[in-house]
mmCIF file of C-alpha atoms in Angstrom:
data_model
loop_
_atom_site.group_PDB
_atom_site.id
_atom_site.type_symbol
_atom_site.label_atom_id
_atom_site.label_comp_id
_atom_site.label_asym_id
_atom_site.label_seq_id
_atom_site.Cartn_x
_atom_site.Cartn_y
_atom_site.Cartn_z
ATOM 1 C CA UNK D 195 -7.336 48.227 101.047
ATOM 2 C CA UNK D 196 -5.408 50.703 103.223
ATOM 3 C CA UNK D 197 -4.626 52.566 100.111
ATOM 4 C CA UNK D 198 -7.958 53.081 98.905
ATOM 5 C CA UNK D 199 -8.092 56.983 98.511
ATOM 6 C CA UNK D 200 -11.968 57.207 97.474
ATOM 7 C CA UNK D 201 -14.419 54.770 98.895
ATOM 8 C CA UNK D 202 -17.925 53.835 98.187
ATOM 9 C CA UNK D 203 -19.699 52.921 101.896
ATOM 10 C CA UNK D 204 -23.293 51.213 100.853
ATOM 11 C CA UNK D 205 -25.614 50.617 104.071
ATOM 12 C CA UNK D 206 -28.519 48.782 104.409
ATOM 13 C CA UNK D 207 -32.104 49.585 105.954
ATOM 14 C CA UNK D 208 -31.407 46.659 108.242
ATOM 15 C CA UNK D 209 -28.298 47.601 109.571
ATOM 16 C CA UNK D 210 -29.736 51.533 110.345
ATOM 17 C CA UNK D 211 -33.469 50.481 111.883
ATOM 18 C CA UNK D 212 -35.083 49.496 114.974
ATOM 19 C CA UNK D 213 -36.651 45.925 115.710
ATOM 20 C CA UNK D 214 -39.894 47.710 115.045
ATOM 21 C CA UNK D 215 -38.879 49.281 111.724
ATOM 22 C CA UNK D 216 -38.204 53.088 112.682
ATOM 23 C CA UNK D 217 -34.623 54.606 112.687
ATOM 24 C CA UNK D 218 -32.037 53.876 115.247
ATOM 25 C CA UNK D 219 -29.783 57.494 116.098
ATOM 26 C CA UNK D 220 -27.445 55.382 117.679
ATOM 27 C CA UNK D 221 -26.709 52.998 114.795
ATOM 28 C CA UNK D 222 -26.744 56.184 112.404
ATOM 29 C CA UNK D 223 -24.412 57.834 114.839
ATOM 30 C CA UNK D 224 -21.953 54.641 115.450
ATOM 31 C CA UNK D 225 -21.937 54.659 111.315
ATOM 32 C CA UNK D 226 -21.115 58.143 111.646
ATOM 33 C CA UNK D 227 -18.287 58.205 113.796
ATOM 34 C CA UNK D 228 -16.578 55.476 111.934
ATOM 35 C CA UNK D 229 -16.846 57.087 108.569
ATOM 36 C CA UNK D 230 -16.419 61.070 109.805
ATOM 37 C CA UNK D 231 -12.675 60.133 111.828
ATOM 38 C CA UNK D 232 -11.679 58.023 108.741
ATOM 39 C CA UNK D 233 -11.967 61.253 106.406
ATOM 40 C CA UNK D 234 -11.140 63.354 109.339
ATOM 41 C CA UNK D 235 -6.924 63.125 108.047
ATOM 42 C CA UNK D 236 -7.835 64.483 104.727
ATOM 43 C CA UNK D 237 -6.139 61.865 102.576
ATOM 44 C CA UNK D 238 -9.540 59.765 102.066
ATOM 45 C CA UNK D 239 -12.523 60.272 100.626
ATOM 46 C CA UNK D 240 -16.419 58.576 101.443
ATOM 47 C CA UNK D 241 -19.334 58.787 99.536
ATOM 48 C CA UNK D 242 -22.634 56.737 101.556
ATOM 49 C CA UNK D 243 -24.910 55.078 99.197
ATOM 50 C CA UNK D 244 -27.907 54.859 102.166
ATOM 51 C CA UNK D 245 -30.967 52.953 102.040
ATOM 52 C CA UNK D 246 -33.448 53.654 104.622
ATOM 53 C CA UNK D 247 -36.166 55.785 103.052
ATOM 54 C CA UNK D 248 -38.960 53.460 103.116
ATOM 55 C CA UNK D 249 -38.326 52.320 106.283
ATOM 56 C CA UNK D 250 -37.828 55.925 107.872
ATOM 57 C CA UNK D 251 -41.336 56.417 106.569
ATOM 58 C CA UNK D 252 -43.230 53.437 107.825
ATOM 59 C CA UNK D 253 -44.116 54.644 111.408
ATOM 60 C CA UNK D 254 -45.112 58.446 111.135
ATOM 61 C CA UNK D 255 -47.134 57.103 108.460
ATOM 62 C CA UNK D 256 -48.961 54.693 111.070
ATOM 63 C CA UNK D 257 -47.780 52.056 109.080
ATOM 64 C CA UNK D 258 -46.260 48.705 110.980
ATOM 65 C CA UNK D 259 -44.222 46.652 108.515
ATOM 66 C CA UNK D 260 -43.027 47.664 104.624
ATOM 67 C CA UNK D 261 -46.160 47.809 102.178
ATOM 68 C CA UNK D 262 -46.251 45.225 99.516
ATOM 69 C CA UNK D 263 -48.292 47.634 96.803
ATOM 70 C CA UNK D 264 -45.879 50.752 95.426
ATOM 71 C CA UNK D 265 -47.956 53.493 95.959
ATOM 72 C CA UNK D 266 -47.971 53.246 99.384
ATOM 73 C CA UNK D 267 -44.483 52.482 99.508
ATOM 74 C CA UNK D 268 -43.915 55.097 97.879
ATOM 75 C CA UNK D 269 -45.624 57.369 99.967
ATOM 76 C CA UNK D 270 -43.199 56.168 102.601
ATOM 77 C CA UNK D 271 -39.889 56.798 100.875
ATOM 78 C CA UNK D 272 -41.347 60.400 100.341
ATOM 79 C CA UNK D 273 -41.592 60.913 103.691
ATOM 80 C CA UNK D 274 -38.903 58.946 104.909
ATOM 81 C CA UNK D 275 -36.102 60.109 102.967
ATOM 82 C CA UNK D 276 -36.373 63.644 104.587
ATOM 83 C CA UNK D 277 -36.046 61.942 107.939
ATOM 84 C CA UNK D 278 -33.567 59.886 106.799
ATOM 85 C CA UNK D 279 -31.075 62.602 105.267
ATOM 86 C CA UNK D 280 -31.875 65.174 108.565
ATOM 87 C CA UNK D 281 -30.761 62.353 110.896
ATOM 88 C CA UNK D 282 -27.749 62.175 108.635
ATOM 89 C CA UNK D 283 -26.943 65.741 108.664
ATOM 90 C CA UNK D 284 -27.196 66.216 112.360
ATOM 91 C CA UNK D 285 -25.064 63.277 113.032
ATOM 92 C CA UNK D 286 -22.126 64.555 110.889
ATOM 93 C CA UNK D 287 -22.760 68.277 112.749
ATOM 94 C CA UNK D 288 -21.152 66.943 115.444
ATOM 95 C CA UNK D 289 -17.881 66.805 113.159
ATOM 96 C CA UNK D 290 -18.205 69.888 111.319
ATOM 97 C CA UNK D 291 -19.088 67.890 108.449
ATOM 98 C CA UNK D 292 -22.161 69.304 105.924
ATOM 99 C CA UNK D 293 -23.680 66.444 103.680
ATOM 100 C CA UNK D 294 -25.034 66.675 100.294
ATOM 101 C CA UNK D 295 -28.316 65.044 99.453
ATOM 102 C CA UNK D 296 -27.877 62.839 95.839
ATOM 103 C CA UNK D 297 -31.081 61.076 94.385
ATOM 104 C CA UNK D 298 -30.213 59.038 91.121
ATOM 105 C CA UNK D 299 -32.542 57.347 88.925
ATOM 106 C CA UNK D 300 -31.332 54.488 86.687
ATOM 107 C CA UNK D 301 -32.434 57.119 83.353
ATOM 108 C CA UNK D 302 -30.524 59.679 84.958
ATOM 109 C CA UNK D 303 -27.523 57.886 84.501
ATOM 110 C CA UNK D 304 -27.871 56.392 81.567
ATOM 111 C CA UNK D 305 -27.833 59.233 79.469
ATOM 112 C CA UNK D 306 -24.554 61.187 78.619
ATOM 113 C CA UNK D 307 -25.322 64.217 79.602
ATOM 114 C CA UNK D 308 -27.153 63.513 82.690
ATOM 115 C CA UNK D 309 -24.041 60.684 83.719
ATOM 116 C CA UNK D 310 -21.679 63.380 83.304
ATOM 117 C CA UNK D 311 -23.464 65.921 85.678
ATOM 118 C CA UNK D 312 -23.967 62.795 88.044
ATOM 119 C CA UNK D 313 -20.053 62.347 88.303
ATOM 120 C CA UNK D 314 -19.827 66.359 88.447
ATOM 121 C CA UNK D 315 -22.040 67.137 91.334
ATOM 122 C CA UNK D 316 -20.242 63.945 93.702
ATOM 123 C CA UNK D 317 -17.076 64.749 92.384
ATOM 124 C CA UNK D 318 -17.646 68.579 93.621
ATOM 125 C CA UNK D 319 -19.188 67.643 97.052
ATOM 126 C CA UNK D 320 -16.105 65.635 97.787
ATOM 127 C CA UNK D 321 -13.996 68.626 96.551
ATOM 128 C CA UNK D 322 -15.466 71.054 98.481
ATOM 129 C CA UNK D 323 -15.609 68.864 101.806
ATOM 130 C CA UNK D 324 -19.715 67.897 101.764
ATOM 131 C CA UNK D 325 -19.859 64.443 102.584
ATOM 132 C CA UNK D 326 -22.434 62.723 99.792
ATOM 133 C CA UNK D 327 -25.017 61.062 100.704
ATOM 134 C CA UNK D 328 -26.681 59.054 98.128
ATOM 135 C CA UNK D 329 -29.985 57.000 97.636
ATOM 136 C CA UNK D 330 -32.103 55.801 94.613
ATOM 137 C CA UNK D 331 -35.235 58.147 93.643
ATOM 138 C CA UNK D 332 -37.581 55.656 95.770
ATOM 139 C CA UNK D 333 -41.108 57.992 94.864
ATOM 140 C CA UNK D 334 -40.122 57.453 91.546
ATOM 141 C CA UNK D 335 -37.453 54.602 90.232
ATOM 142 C CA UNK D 336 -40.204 52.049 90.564
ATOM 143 C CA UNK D 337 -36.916 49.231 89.862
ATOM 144 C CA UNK D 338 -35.239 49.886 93.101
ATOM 145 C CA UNK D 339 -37.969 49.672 94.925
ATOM 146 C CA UNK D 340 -38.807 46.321 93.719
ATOM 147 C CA UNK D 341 -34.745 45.129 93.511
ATOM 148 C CA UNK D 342 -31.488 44.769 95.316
ATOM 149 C CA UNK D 343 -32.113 48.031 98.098
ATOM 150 C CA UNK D 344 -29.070 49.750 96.395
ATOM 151 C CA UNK D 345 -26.457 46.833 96.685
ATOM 152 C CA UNK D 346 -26.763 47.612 92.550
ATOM 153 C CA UNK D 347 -26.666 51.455 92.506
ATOM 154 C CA UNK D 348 -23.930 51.144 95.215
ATOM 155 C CA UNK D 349 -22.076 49.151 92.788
ATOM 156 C CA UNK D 350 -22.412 51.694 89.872
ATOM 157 C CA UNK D 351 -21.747 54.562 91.928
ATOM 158 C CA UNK D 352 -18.616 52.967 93.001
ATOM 159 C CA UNK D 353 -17.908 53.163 89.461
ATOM 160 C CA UNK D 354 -19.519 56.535 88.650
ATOM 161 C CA UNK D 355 -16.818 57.954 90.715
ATOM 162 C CA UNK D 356 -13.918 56.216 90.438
ATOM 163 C CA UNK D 357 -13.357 54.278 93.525
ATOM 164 C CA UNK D 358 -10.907 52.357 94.358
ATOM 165 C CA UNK D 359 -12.661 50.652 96.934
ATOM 166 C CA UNK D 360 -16.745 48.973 97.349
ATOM 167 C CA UNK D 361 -17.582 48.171 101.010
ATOM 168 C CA UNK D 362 -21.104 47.068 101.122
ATOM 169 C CA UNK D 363 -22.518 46.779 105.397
ATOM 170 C CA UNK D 364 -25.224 44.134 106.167
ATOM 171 C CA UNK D 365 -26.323 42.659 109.348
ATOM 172 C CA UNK D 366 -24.064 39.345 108.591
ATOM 173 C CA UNK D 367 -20.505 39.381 108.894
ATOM 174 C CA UNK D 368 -19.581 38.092 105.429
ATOM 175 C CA UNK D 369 -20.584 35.348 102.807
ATOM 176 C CA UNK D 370 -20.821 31.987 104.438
ATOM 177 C CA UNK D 371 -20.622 28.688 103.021
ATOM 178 C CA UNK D 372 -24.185 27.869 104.192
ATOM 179 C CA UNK D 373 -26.392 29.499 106.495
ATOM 180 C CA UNK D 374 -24.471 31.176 108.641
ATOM 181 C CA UNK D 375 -27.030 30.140 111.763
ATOM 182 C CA UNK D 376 -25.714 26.785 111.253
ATOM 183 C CA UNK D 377 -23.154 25.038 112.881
ATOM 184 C CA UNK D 378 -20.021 23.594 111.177
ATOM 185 C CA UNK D 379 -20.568 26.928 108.509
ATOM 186 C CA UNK D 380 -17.489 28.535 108.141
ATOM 187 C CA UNK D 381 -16.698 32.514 106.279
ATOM 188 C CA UNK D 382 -15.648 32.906 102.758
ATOM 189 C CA UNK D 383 -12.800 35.200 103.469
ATOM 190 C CA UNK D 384 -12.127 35.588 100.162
ATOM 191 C CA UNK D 385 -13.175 35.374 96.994
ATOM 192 C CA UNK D 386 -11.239 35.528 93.653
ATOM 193 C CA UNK D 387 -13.784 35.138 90.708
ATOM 194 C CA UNK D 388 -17.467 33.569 90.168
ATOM 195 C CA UNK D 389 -15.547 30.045 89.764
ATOM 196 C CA UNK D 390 -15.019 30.682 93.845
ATOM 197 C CA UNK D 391 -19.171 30.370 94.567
ATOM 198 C CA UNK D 392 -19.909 27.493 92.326
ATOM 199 C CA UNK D 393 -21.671 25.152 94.838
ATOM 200 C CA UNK D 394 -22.277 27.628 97.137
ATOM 201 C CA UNK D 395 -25.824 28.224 98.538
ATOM 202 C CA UNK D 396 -26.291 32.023 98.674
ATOM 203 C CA UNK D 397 -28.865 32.811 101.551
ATOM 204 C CA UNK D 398 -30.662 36.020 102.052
ATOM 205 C CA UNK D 399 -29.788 37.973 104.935
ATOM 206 C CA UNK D 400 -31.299 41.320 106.797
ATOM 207 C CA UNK D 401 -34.815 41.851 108.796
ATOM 208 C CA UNK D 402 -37.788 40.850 107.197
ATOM 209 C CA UNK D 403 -39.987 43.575 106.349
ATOM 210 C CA UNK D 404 -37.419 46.509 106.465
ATOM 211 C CA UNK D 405 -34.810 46.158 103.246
ATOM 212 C CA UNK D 406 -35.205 44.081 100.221
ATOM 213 C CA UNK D 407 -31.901 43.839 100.019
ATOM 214 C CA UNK D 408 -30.249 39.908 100.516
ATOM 215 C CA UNK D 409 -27.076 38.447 100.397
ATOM 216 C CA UNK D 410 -27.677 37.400 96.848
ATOM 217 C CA UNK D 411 -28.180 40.994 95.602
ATOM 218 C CA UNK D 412 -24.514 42.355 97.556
ATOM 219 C CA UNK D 413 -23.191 39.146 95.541
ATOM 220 C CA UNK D 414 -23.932 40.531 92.390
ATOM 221 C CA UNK D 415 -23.072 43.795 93.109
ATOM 222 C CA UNK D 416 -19.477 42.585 94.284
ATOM 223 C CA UNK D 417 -19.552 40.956 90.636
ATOM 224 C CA UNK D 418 -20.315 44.221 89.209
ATOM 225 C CA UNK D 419 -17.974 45.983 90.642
ATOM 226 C CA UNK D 420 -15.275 43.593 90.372
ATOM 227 C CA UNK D 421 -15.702 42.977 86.455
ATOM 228 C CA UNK D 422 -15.025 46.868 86.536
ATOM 229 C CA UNK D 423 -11.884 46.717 88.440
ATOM 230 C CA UNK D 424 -13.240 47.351 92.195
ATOM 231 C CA UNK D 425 -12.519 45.199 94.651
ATOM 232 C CA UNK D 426 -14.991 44.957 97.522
ATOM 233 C CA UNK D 427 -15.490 44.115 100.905
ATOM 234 C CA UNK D 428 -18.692 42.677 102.611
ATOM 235 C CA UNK D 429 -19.139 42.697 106.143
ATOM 236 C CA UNK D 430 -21.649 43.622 108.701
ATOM 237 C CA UNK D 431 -21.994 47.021 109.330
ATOM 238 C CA UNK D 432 -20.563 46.546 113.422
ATOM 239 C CA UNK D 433 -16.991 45.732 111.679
ATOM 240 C CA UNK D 434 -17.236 48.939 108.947
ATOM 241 C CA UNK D 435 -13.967 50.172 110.928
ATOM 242 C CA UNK D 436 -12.169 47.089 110.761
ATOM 243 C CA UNK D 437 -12.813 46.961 107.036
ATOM 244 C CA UNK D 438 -11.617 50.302 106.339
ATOM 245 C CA UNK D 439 -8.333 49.646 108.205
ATOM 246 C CA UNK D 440 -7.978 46.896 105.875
ATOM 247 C CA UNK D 441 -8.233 44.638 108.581
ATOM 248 C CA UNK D 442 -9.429 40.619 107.890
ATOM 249 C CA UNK D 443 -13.102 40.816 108.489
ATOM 250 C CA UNK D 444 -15.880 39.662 106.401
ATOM 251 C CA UNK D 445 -15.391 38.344 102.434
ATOM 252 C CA UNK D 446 -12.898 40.580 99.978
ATOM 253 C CA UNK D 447 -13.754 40.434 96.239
ATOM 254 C CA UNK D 448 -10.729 40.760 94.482
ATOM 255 C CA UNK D 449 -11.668 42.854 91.049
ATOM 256 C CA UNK D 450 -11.530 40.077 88.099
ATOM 257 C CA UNK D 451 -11.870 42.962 85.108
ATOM 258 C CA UNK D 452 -10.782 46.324 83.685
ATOM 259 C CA UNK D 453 -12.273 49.412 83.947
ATOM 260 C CA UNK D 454 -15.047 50.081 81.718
ATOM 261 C CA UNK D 455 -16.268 53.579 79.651
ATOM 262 C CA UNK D 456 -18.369 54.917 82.257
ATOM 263 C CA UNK D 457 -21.655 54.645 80.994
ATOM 264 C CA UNK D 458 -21.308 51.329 79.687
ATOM 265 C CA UNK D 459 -21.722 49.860 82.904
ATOM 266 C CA UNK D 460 -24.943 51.634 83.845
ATOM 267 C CA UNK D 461 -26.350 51.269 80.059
ATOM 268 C CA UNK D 462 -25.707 47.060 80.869
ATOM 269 C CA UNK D 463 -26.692 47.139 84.882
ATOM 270 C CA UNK D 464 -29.113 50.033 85.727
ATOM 271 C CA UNK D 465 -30.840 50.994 82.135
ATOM 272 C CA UNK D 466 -34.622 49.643 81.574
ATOM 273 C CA UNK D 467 -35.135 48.923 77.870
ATOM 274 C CA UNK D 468 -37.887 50.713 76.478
ATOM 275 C CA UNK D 469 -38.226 48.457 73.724
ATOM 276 C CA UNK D 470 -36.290 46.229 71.475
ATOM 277 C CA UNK D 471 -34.720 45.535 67.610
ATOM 278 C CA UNK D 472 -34.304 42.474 66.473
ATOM 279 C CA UNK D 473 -31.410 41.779 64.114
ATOM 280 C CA UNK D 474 -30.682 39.830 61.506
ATOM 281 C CA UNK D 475 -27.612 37.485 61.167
ATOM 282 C CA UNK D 476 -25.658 39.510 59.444
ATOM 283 C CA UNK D 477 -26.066 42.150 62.117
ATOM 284 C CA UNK D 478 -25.446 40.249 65.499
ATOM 285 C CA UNK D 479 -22.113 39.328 64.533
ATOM 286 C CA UNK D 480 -21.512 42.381 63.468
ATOM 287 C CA UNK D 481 -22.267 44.417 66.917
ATOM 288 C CA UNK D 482 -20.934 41.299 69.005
ATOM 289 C CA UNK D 483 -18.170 40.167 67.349
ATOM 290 C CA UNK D 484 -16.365 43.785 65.491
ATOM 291 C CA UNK D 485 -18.429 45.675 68.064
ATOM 292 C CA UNK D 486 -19.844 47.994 65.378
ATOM 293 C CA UNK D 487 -22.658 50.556 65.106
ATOM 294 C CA UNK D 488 -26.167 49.611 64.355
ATOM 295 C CA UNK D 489 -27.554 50.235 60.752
ATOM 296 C CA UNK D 490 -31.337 50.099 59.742
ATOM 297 C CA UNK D 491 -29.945 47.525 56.808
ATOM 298 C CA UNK D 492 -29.498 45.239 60.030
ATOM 299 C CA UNK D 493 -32.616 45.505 61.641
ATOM 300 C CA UNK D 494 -35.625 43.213 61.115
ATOM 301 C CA UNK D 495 -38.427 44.396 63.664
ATOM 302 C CA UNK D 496 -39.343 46.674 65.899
ATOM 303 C CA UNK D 497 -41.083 46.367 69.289
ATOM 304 C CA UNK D 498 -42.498 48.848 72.285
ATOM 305 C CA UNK D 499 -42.949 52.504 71.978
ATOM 306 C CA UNK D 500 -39.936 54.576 72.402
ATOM 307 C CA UNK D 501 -38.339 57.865 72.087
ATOM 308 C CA UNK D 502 -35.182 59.320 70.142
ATOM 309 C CA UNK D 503 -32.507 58.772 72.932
ATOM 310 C CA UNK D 504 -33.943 55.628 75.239
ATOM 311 C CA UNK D 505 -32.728 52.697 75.878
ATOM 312 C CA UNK D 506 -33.465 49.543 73.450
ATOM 313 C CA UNK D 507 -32.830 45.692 73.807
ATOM 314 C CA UNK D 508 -30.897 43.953 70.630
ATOM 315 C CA UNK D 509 -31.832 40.812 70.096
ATOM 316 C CA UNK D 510 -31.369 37.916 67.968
ATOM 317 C CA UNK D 511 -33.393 35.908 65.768
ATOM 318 C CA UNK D 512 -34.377 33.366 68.673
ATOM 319 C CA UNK D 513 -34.960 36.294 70.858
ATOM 320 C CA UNK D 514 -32.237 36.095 73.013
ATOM 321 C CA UNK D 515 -30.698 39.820 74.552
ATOM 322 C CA UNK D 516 -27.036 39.972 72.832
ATOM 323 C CA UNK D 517 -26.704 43.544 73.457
ATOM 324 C CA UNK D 518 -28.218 47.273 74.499
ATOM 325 C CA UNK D 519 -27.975 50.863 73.590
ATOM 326 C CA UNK D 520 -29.559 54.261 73.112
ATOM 327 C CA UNK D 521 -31.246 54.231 70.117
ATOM 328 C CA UNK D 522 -31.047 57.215 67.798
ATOM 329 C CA UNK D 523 -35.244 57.344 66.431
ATOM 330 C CA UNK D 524 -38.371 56.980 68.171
ATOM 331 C CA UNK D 525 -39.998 53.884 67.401
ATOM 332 C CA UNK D 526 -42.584 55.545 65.214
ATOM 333 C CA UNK D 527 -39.831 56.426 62.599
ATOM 334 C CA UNK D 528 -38.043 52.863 62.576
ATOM 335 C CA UNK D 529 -40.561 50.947 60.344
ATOM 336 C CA UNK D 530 -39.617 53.031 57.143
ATOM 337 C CA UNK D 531 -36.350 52.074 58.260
ATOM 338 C CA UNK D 532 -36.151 48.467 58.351
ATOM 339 C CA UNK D 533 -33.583 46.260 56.317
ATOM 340 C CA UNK D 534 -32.854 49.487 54.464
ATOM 341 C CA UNK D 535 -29.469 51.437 53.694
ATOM 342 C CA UNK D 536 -28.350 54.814 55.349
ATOM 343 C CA UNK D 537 -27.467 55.752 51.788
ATOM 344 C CA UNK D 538 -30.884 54.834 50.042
ATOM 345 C CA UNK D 539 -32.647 56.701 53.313
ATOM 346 C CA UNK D 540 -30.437 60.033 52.992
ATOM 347 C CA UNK D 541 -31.709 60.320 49.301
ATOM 348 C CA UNK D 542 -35.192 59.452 50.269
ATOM 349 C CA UNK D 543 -36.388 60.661 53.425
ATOM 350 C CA UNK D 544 -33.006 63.111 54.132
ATOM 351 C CA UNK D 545 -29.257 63.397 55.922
ATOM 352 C CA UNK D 546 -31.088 63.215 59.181
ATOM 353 C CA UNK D 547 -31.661 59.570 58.389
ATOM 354 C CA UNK D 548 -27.781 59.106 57.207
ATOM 355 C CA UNK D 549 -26.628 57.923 60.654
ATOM 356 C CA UNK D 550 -26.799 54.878 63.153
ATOM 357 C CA UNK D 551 -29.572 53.777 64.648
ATOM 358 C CA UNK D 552 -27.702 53.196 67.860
ATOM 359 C CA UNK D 553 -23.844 54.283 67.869
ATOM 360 C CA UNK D 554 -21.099 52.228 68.924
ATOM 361 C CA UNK D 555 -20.490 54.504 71.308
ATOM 362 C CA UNK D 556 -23.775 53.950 73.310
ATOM 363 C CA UNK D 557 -23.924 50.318 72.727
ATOM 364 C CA UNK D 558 -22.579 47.514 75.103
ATOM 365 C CA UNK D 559 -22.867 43.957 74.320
ATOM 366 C CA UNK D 560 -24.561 41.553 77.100
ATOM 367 C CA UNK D 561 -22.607 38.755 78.500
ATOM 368 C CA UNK D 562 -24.669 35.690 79.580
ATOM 369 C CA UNK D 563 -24.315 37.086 83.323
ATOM 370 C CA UNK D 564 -25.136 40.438 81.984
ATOM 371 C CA UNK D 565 -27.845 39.374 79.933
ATOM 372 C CA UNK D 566 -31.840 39.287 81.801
#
């Protein structure tokens, strides 16, 4: 871990509030001073994937404990994450250190062009010193709001920008065999692949009311992150120093996959169909097995209402998910399309209709993990 050059640091809500829900300067300052000294030598870079918004909001808008219904909450991330980022940036003053405000949506990332100015505006705030500090969209990624208070984004990020290392904080010192309140439970210190957890009972952890976040979610973010080649380390957000020193504290992940094309890990994690194809036989082996492009020959119905360019569930006859991709047609056009080939549509209807309906190159197949 000690030779992790760029780092992905993902906080939780409960590790940066009071008991009553508001934000805590000191624990944003203790953060702080851990991550500004180990970036201080030069030779290591930190991006912060924060949550916090909501909960920043919840008191100036008289509010006591995190709203169940979305508009209100939010209301509260809009207000909150300006709190949240100024308590930030005056905390790193005191090193010299400017930060850089990043809000991602799971559709800005899951389109080419927008994932490659993602990587390009982090990859130029570390460049140029800012320290990044990123967060979901809360007022308007309605997903993150309702799942995994950014263990998942941190995850992605961690891959956006090549890290070499995933440290995700919580108010729990690691993955426990059992409840960690409970006698006789002992830490996982390590953890080398998903066969490691069977028979495990994963708990929730962090205050109620504050974060949605649990320990389930920072599992499967560790799993993202390590089928992508990151390793990660959980641990509460009191031992972030120890972790970074590569001391033994909390549970390592050791990465159990490759690196993946960028974007196929947010098309397969962070993407939110906007409809689905179903495909014949013929077809499903064809994108799962030789990992081809899909043709309109392959295709036997269309469902949802979608433009050229979203992202679109492929499924099987029986229904079942086997893959996703960013289809090529809006849903209006794909009818005329069905069961037919790209040469018969070219003469009929045009060359614009002599092409895939979703490219190989946007396409990843869904592994039974992957898979909703």
């Amino acid at each position: 871990m000690t030779d992790a050059r760029r780092i992905v640091v993902k906080v939780g809500s409960s590790s940066l509030t009071t008991a009553s829900g508001g934000l805590d300067a000191d624990r944003v300052d203790a953060l702080v001073d851990v991550l500004a000294k180990v970036r201080s030598g030069g030779e290591r870079e930190i991006v912060l994937v924060s949550s916090g918004a909501i909960a920043a909001g919840l008191a100036p808008l008289g509010l006591v404990r995190r709203p169940k219904d979305l508009a209100r909450q939010q209301a509260a991330a809009s207000v909150g994450q300006g709190l949240l980022v100024a308590r930030y940036t005056a905390s790193f003053a005191r090193y010299g250190v400017r930060v850089g405000q990043v809000l991602l949506t799971s559709d800005d990332t899951s389109r080419r062009a927008h994932y490659r100015n993602a990587y390009s505006t982090l990859d130029q705030l570390l460049e140029m010193g800012a320290f990044p500090v990123v967060n979901e969209n809360d007022t308007v990624a309605t997903d993150e709001i309702r799942f995994g208070d950014n263990d998942r984004l941190a995850a992605l990020v961690a891959h956006l920008v090549h890290a070499d290392l995933l440290v995700l904080l919580s108010d729990v010192d690691g993955l426990y065999d059992g409840d960690p309140s409970t006698p006789g439970t002992s830490r996982i210190a390590e953890v080398g692949g998903p066969a490691d957890l069977e028979g495990v009972t994963i708990g929730s952890a962090g205050k109620a009311g504050v974060g949605t976040g649990g320990m389930v979610t920072k599992v499967e973010a560790a799993r993202i992150a390590t089928a992508a080649g990151i390793p990660v380390v959980l641990t509460s957000a009191s031992h972030v120093a120890d972790a970074l020193a590569g001391r033994d504290t909390g549970t390592y992940f050791h990465r159990t996959g490759r690196r993946s094309a960028d974007r196929l890990l947010w098309l397969a994690h962070a993407s939110t169909p906007q409809g689905a194809l179903t495909l014949d036989d013929g077809a499903v082996r064809a994108v799962v097995e030789r990992r081809t492009s899909l043709l309109p020959a392959g295709i036997s119905a269309v469902e949802g209402e979608f433009s050229a360019g979203d992202p679109v569930e492929l499924r099987d006859t029986t229904g079942r998910a086997v893959a996703r991709g960013l289809v090529n047609f809006d849903s209006k056009e794909i009818p005329q399309l069905l069961g037919r080939s790209t040469r018969d549509l070219a003469r009929e209807l045009g060359p614009a209709y002599e092409r895939e309906v979703v490219h190989r190159d946007d396409l990843v197949v869904l592994t039974p993990r992957t898979a909703p």
